[in-house]
Amino acid sequence: MSDVARMFAALELVRRRLNKAIPTQQLSLLLAVAENPGITMPELCRLLDMPQGTVSRNVKMLSHYIDRSAQGVLRPRGYGLLRTQPDRHNPLALAVYLTGKGEALVQEIERILSDRRFRHGGAAVSAGQEVVARPVGLMH
């Protein structure tokens, strides 16, 4: 299988697991965090050449958070792939890490991209496969 076909299979895996219309900004951000665990939000802005608001919004969507409806009902949101915590060196900055779900998804992407024998439509991208990260409260 060609490199392009493996990349296509990996992208289809992500689209099936998360959201068929997931923005490429979110995919780039997820992979940047996978390559740079503990990267801070300002560092992500520089690395991805994105404004702070865009990075913050996408980190939030890739994380798990609680939203309050107009009626005051609390609802879980986000993909649960990232988590943030104060940076060790600068407590005013947030460091970003993959969660267990995020690590599992990235490992599967790496497996698809490295497996020369991988076939598109095989077990790795079948529709019936267990979901690693289910979007909560998001439109598909």
PDB file of N, CA and C in Angstrom, residues 36-103:
ATOM      1  N   ASN A  36       5.026  16.469  21.065  1.00  0.00           N
ATOM      2  CA  ASN A  36       5.617  17.385  22.052  1.00  0.00           C
ATOM      3  C   ASN A  36       4.819  17.356  23.352  1.00  0.00           C
ATOM      4  N   PRO A  37       4.811  16.222  24.075  1.00  0.00           N
ATOM      5  CA  PRO A  37       4.026  16.164  25.317  1.00  0.00           C
ATOM      6  C   PRO A  37       4.444  17.271  26.280  1.00  0.00           C
ATOM      7  N   GLY A  38       3.460  17.945  26.853  1.00  0.00           N
ATOM      8  CA  GLY A  38       3.744  19.020  27.787  1.00  0.00           C
ATOM      9  C   GLY A  38       3.978  20.360  27.121  1.00  0.00           C
ATOM     10  N   ILE A  39       3.767  20.434  25.815  1.00  0.00           N
ATOM     11  CA  ILE A  39       3.923  21.705  25.102  1.00  0.00           C
ATOM     12  C   ILE A  39       2.929  22.708  25.681  1.00  0.00           C
ATOM     13  N   THR A  40       3.364  23.944  25.807  1.00  0.00           N
ATOM     14  CA  THR A  40       2.473  24.964  26.369  1.00  0.00           C
ATOM     15  C   THR A  40       1.600  25.563  25.265  1.00  0.00           C
ATOM     16  N   MET A  41       0.547  26.228  25.692  1.00  0.00           N
ATOM     17  CA  MET A  41      -0.353  26.868  24.730  1.00  0.00           C
ATOM     18  C   MET A  41       0.394  27.899  23.872  1.00  0.00           C
ATOM     19  N   PRO A  42       1.223  28.787  24.460  1.00  0.00           N
ATOM     20  CA  PRO A  42       1.965  29.733  23.610  1.00  0.00           C
ATOM     21  C   PRO A  42       2.893  29.027  22.615  1.00  0.00           C
ATOM     22  N   GLU A  43       3.504  27.919  23.036  1.00  0.00           N
ATOM     23  CA  GLU A  43       4.369  27.163  22.122  1.00  0.00           C
ATOM     24  C   GLU A  43       3.554  26.559  20.980  1.00  0.00           C
ATOM     25  N   LEU A  44       2.347  26.073  21.284  1.00  0.00           N
ATOM     26  CA  LEU A  44       1.468  25.551  20.232  1.00  0.00           C
ATOM     27  C   LEU A  44       1.105  26.651  19.233  1.00  0.00           C
ATOM     28  N   CYS A  45       0.837  27.840  19.738  1.00  0.00           N
ATOM     29  CA  CYS A  45       0.519  28.974  18.850  1.00  0.00           C
ATOM     30  C   CYS A  45       1.655  29.218  17.869  1.00  0.00           C
ATOM     31  N   ARG A  46       2.880  29.226  18.372  1.00  0.00           N
ATOM     32  CA  ARG A  46       4.039  29.471  17.509  1.00  0.00           C
ATOM     33  C   ARG A  46       4.262  28.308  16.541  1.00  0.00           C
ATOM     34  N   LEU A  47       4.209  27.080  17.058  1.00  0.00           N
ATOM     35  CA  LEU A  47       4.467  25.899  16.236  1.00  0.00           C
ATOM     36  C   LEU A  47       3.465  25.775  15.089  1.00  0.00           C
ATOM     37  N   LEU A  48       2.193  26.002  15.389  1.00  0.00           N
ATOM     38  CA  LEU A  48       1.130  25.815  14.400  1.00  0.00           C
ATOM     39  C   LEU A  48       0.773  27.103  13.659  1.00  0.00           C
ATOM     40  N   ASP A  49       1.389  28.203  14.051  1.00  0.00           N
ATOM     41  CA  ASP A  49       1.105  29.514  13.459  1.00  0.00           C
ATOM     42  C   ASP A  49      -0.396  29.810  13.507  1.00  0.00           C
ATOM     43  N   MET A  50      -0.947  29.659  14.717  1.00  0.00           N
ATOM     44  CA  MET A  50      -2.369  29.914  14.952  1.00  0.00           C
ATOM     45  C   MET A  50      -2.510  30.947  16.056  1.00  0.00           C
ATOM     46  N   PRO A  51      -3.553  31.763  15.992  1.00  0.00           N
ATOM     47  CA  PRO A  51      -3.811  32.711  17.075  1.00  0.00           C
ATOM     48  C   PRO A  51      -4.151  31.986  18.376  1.00  0.00           C
ATOM     49  N   GLN A  52      -3.918  32.661  19.481  1.00  0.00           N
ATOM     50  CA  GLN A  52      -4.163  32.082  20.803  1.00  0.00           C
ATOM     51  C   GLN A  52      -5.605  31.606  20.947  1.00  0.00           C
ATOM     52  N   GLY A  53      -6.562  32.374  20.465  1.00  0.00           N
ATOM     53  CA  GLY A  53      -7.968  31.991  20.582  1.00  0.00           C
ATOM     54  C   GLY A  53      -8.284  30.709  19.833  1.00  0.00           C
ATOM     55  N   THR A  54      -7.678  30.526  18.669  1.00  0.00           N
ATOM     56  CA  THR A  54      -7.892  29.314  17.873  1.00  0.00           C
ATOM     57  C   THR A  54      -7.315  28.104  18.583  1.00  0.00           C
ATOM     58  N   VAL A  55      -6.103  28.243  19.117  1.00  0.00           N
ATOM     59  CA  VAL A  55      -5.481  27.131  19.846  1.00  0.00           C
ATOM     60  C   VAL A  55      -6.308  26.793  21.081  1.00  0.00           C
ATOM     61  N   SER A  56      -6.701  27.792  21.848  1.00  0.00           N
ATOM     62  CA  SER A  56      -7.498  27.547  23.061  1.00  0.00           C
ATOM     63  C   SER A  56      -8.806  26.838  22.738  1.00  0.00           C
ATOM     64  N   ARG A  57      -9.493  27.299  21.719  1.00  0.00           N
ATOM     65  CA  ARG A  57     -10.780  26.701  21.329  1.00  0.00           C
ATOM     66  C   ARG A  57     -10.594  25.240  20.896  1.00  0.00           C
ATOM     67  N   ASN A  58      -9.547  24.963  20.113  1.00  0.00           N
ATOM     68  CA  ASN A  58      -9.322  23.603  19.635  1.00  0.00           C
ATOM     69  C   ASN A  58      -8.830  22.673  20.735  1.00  0.00           C
ATOM     70  N   VAL A  59      -7.996  23.175  21.643  1.00  0.00           N
ATOM     71  CA  VAL A  59      -7.594  22.361  22.796  1.00  0.00           C
ATOM     72  C   VAL A  59      -8.831  22.010  23.616  1.00  0.00           C
ATOM     73  N   LYS A  60      -9.704  22.976  23.817  1.00  0.00           N
ATOM     74  CA  LYS A  60     -10.937  22.728  24.575  1.00  0.00           C
ATOM     75  C   LYS A  60     -11.767  21.641  23.904  1.00  0.00           C
ATOM     76  N   MET A  61     -11.947  21.713  22.590  1.00  0.00           N
ATOM     77  CA  MET A  61     -12.754  20.717  21.879  1.00  0.00           C
ATOM     78  C   MET A  61     -12.131  19.327  21.940  1.00  0.00           C
ATOM     79  N   LEU A  62     -10.814  19.253  21.958  1.00  0.00           N
ATOM     80  CA  LEU A  62     -10.132  17.960  22.013  1.00  0.00           C
ATOM     81  C   LEU A  62     -10.014  17.432  23.436  1.00  0.00           C
ATOM     82  N   SER A  63     -10.346  18.264  24.416  1.00  0.00           N
ATOM     83  CA  SER A  63     -10.307  17.871  25.824  1.00  0.00           C
ATOM     84  C   SER A  63     -11.696  17.431  26.269  1.00  0.00           C
ATOM     85  N   HIS A  64     -11.851  17.225  27.552  1.00  0.00           N
ATOM     86  CA  HIS A  64     -13.158  16.936  28.148  1.00  0.00           C
ATOM     87  C   HIS A  64     -13.513  18.141  29.008  1.00  0.00           C
ATOM     88  N   TYR A  65     -14.712  18.665  28.827  1.00  0.00           N
ATOM     89  CA  TYR A  65     -15.139  19.801  29.634  1.00  0.00           C
ATOM     90  C   TYR A  65     -16.641  19.721  29.856  1.00  0.00           C
ATOM     91  N   ILE A  66     -17.115  20.511  30.796  1.00  0.00           N
ATOM     92  CA  ILE A  66     -18.540  20.549  31.135  1.00  0.00           C
ATOM     93  C   ILE A  66     -19.108  21.886  30.668  1.00  0.00           C
ATOM     94  N   ASP A  67     -20.260  21.816  30.023  1.00  0.00           N
ATOM     95  CA  ASP A  67     -20.946  22.996  29.499  1.00  0.00           C
ATOM     96  C   ASP A  67     -22.288  23.115  30.214  1.00  0.00           C
ATOM     97  N   ARG A  68     -22.738  24.323  30.423  1.00  0.00           N
ATOM     98  CA  ARG A  68     -24.041  24.557  31.060  1.00  0.00           C
ATOM     99  C   ARG A  68     -25.014  25.066  30.001  1.00  0.00           C
ATOM    100  N   SER A  69     -26.160  24.390  29.881  1.00  0.00           N
ATOM    101  CA  SER A  69     -27.179  24.809  28.916  1.00  0.00           C
ATOM    102  C   SER A  69     -27.873  26.072  29.406  1.00  0.00           C
ATOM    103  N   ALA A  70     -28.688  26.652  28.544  1.00  0.00           N
ATOM    104  CA  ALA A  70     -29.453  27.849  28.909  1.00  0.00           C
ATOM    105  C   ALA A  70     -30.385  27.570  30.082  1.00  0.00           C
ATOM    106  N   GLN A  71     -30.788  26.314  30.233  1.00  0.00           N
ATOM    107  CA  GLN A  71     -31.665  25.921  31.341  1.00  0.00           C
ATOM    108  C   GLN A  71     -30.875  25.551  32.600  1.00  0.00           C
ATOM    109  N   GLY A  72     -29.557  25.665  32.549  1.00  0.00           N
ATOM    110  CA  GLY A  72     -28.731  25.378  33.714  1.00  0.00           C
ATOM    111  C   GLY A  72     -28.305  23.928  33.848  1.00  0.00           C
ATOM    112  N   VAL A  73     -28.588  23.107  32.843  1.00  0.00           N
ATOM    113  CA  VAL A  73     -28.220  21.688  32.884  1.00  0.00           C
ATOM    114  C   VAL A  73     -26.752  21.539  32.486  1.00  0.00           C
ATOM    115  N   LEU A  74     -25.989  20.802  33.298  1.00  0.00           N
ATOM    116  CA  LEU A  74     -24.584  20.552  32.998  1.00  0.00           C
ATOM    117  C   LEU A  74     -24.482  19.398  32.005  1.00  0.00           C
ATOM    118  N   ARG A  75     -23.655  19.604  30.952  1.00  0.00           N
ATOM    119  CA  ARG A  75     -23.503  18.584  29.918  1.00  0.00           C
ATOM    120  C   ARG A  75     -22.026  18.347  29.641  1.00  0.00           C
ATOM    121  N   PRO A  76     -21.603  17.068  29.584  1.00  0.00           N
ATOM    122  CA  PRO A  76     -20.214  16.779  29.201  1.00  0.00           C
ATOM    123  C   PRO A  76     -20.015  17.058  27.713  1.00  0.00           C
ATOM    124  N   ARG A  77     -18.861  17.600  27.369  1.00  0.00           N
ATOM    125  CA  ARG A  77     -18.532  17.944  25.981  1.00  0.00           C
ATOM    126  C   ARG A  77     -17.091  17.542  25.677  1.00  0.00           C
ATOM    127  N   GLY A  78     -16.740  17.581  24.404  1.00  0.00           N
ATOM    128  CA  GLY A  78     -15.369  17.361  23.963  1.00  0.00           C
ATOM    129  C   GLY A  78     -15.066  15.909  23.653  1.00  0.00           C
ATOM    130  N   TYR A  79     -13.873  15.693  23.086  1.00  0.00           N
ATOM    131  CA  TYR A  79     -13.445  14.362  22.659  1.00  0.00           C
ATOM    132  C   TYR A  79     -12.663  13.599  23.721  1.00  0.00           C
ATOM    133  N   GLY A  80     -12.145  14.270  24.719  1.00  0.00           N
ATOM    134  CA  GLY A  80     -11.393  13.588  25.777  1.00  0.00           C
ATOM    135  C   GLY A  80     -10.039  13.064  25.337  1.00  0.00           C
ATOM    136  N   LEU A  81      -9.422  13.682  24.338  1.00  0.00           N
ATOM    137  CA  LEU A  81      -8.128  13.230  23.828  1.00  0.00           C
ATOM    138  C   LEU A  81      -6.951  13.987  24.433  1.00  0.00           C
ATOM    139  N   LEU A  82      -7.202  15.188  24.951  1.00  0.00           N
ATOM    140  CA  LEU A  82      -6.153  16.022  25.539  1.00  0.00           C
ATOM    141  C   LEU A  82      -6.528  16.409  26.958  1.00  0.00           C
ATOM    142  N   ARG A  83      -5.505  16.763  27.730  1.00  0.00           N
ATOM    143  CA  ARG A  83      -5.723  17.340  29.061  1.00  0.00           C
ATOM    144  C   ARG A  83      -4.706  18.459  29.232  1.00  0.00           C
ATOM    145  N   THR A  84      -5.043  19.403  30.098  1.00  0.00           N
ATOM    146  CA  THR A  84      -4.123  20.504  30.380  1.00  0.00           C
ATOM    147  C   THR A  84      -3.838  20.545  31.872  1.00  0.00           C
ATOM    148  N   GLN A  85      -2.693  21.114  32.199  1.00  0.00           N
ATOM    149  CA  GLN A  85      -2.331  21.370  33.594  1.00  0.00           C
ATOM    150  C   GLN A  85      -1.321  22.505  33.601  1.00  0.00           C
ATOM    151  N   PRO A  86      -1.180  23.185  34.741  1.00  0.00           N
ATOM    152  CA  PRO A  86      -0.190  24.270  34.796  1.00  0.00           C
ATOM    153  C   PRO A  86       1.206  23.742  34.446  1.00  0.00           C
ATOM    154  N   ASP A  87       1.931  24.517  33.671  1.00  0.00           N
ATOM    155  CA  ASP A  87       3.285  24.151  33.275  1.00  0.00           C
ATOM    156  C   ASP A  87       4.198  24.155  34.497  1.00  0.00           C
ATOM    157  N   ARG A  88       5.126  23.204  34.562  1.00  0.00           N
ATOM    158  CA  ARG A  88       6.051  23.108  35.705  1.00  0.00           C
ATOM    159  C   ARG A  88       6.952  24.329  35.819  1.00  0.00           C
ATOM    160  N   HIS A  89       7.347  24.883  34.685  1.00  0.00           N
ATOM    161  CA  HIS A  89       8.296  25.994  34.679  1.00  0.00           C
ATOM    162  C   HIS A  89       7.622  27.358  34.740  1.00  0.00           C
ATOM    163  N   ASN A  90       6.381  27.413  34.291  1.00  0.00           N
ATOM    164  CA  ASN A  90       5.641  28.671  34.292  1.00  0.00           C
ATOM    165  C   ASN A  90       4.194  28.371  34.675  1.00  0.00           C
ATOM    166  N   PRO A  91       3.862  28.474  35.963  1.00  0.00           N
ATOM    167  CA  PRO A  91       2.520  28.110  36.410  1.00  0.00           C
ATOM    168  C   PRO A  91       1.400  28.948  35.793  1.00  0.00           C
ATOM    169  N   LEU A  92       1.748  30.051  35.140  1.00  0.00           N
ATOM    170  CA  LEU A  92       0.731  30.866  34.473  1.00  0.00           C
ATOM    171  C   LEU A  92       0.372  30.318  33.090  1.00  0.00           C
ATOM    172  N   ALA A  93       1.199  29.412  32.564  1.00  0.00           N
ATOM    173  CA  ALA A  93       0.947  28.811  31.249  1.00  0.00           C
ATOM    174  C   ALA A  93       0.400  27.397  31.432  1.00  0.00           C
ATOM    175  N   LEU A  94      -0.452  26.973  30.506  1.00  0.00           N
ATOM    176  CA  LEU A  94      -0.981  25.613  30.535  1.00  0.00           C
ATOM    177  C   LEU A  94      -0.155  24.718  29.622  1.00  0.00           C
ATOM    178  N   ALA A  95       0.210  23.542  30.145  1.00  0.00           N
ATOM    179  CA  ALA A  95       0.874  22.517  29.348  1.00  0.00           C
ATOM    180  C   ALA A  95      -0.194  21.537  28.873  1.00  0.00           C
ATOM    181  N   VAL A  96      -0.019  21.003  27.668  1.00  0.00           N
ATOM    182  CA  VAL A  96      -1.020  20.135  27.055  1.00  0.00           C
ATOM    183  C   VAL A  96      -0.429  18.739  26.867  1.00  0.00           C
ATOM    184  N   TYR A  97      -1.214  17.720  27.238  1.00  0.00           N
ATOM    185  CA  TYR A  97      -0.809  16.317  27.149  1.00  0.00           C
ATOM    186  C   TYR A  97      -1.929  15.495  26.524  1.00  0.00           C
ATOM    187  N   LEU A  98      -1.567  14.348  25.948  1.00  0.00           N
ATOM    188  CA  LEU A  98      -2.566  13.384  25.506  1.00  0.00           C
ATOM    189  C   LEU A  98      -3.144  12.669  26.713  1.00  0.00           C
ATOM    190  N   THR A  99      -4.420  12.318  26.644  1.00  0.00           N
ATOM    191  CA  THR A  99      -5.023  11.432  27.635  1.00  0.00           C
ATOM    192  C   THR A  99      -4.765   9.992  27.175  1.00  0.00           C
ATOM    193  N   GLY A 100      -5.226   9.030  27.943  1.00  0.00           N
ATOM    194  CA  GLY A 100      -5.125   7.632  27.523  1.00  0.00           C
ATOM    195  C   GLY A 100      -5.826   7.395  26.194  1.00  0.00           C
ATOM    196  N   LYS A 101      -6.995   7.999  26.021  1.00  0.00           N
ATOM    197  CA  LYS A 101      -7.722   7.875  24.750  1.00  0.00           C
ATOM    198  C   LYS A 101      -6.932   8.491  23.607  1.00  0.00           C
ATOM    199  N   GLY A 102      -6.327   9.643  23.869  1.00  0.00           N
ATOM    200  CA  GLY A 102      -5.522  10.298  22.842  1.00  0.00           C
ATOM    201  C   GLY A 102      -4.312   9.465  22.468  1.00  0.00           C
ATOM    202  N   GLU A 103      -3.645   8.895  23.472  1.00  0.00           N
ATOM    203  CA  GLU A 103      -2.485   8.037  23.209  1.00  0.00           C
ATOM    204  C   GLU A 103      -2.883   6.826  22.384  1.00  0.00           C
TER     205      GLU A 103
END
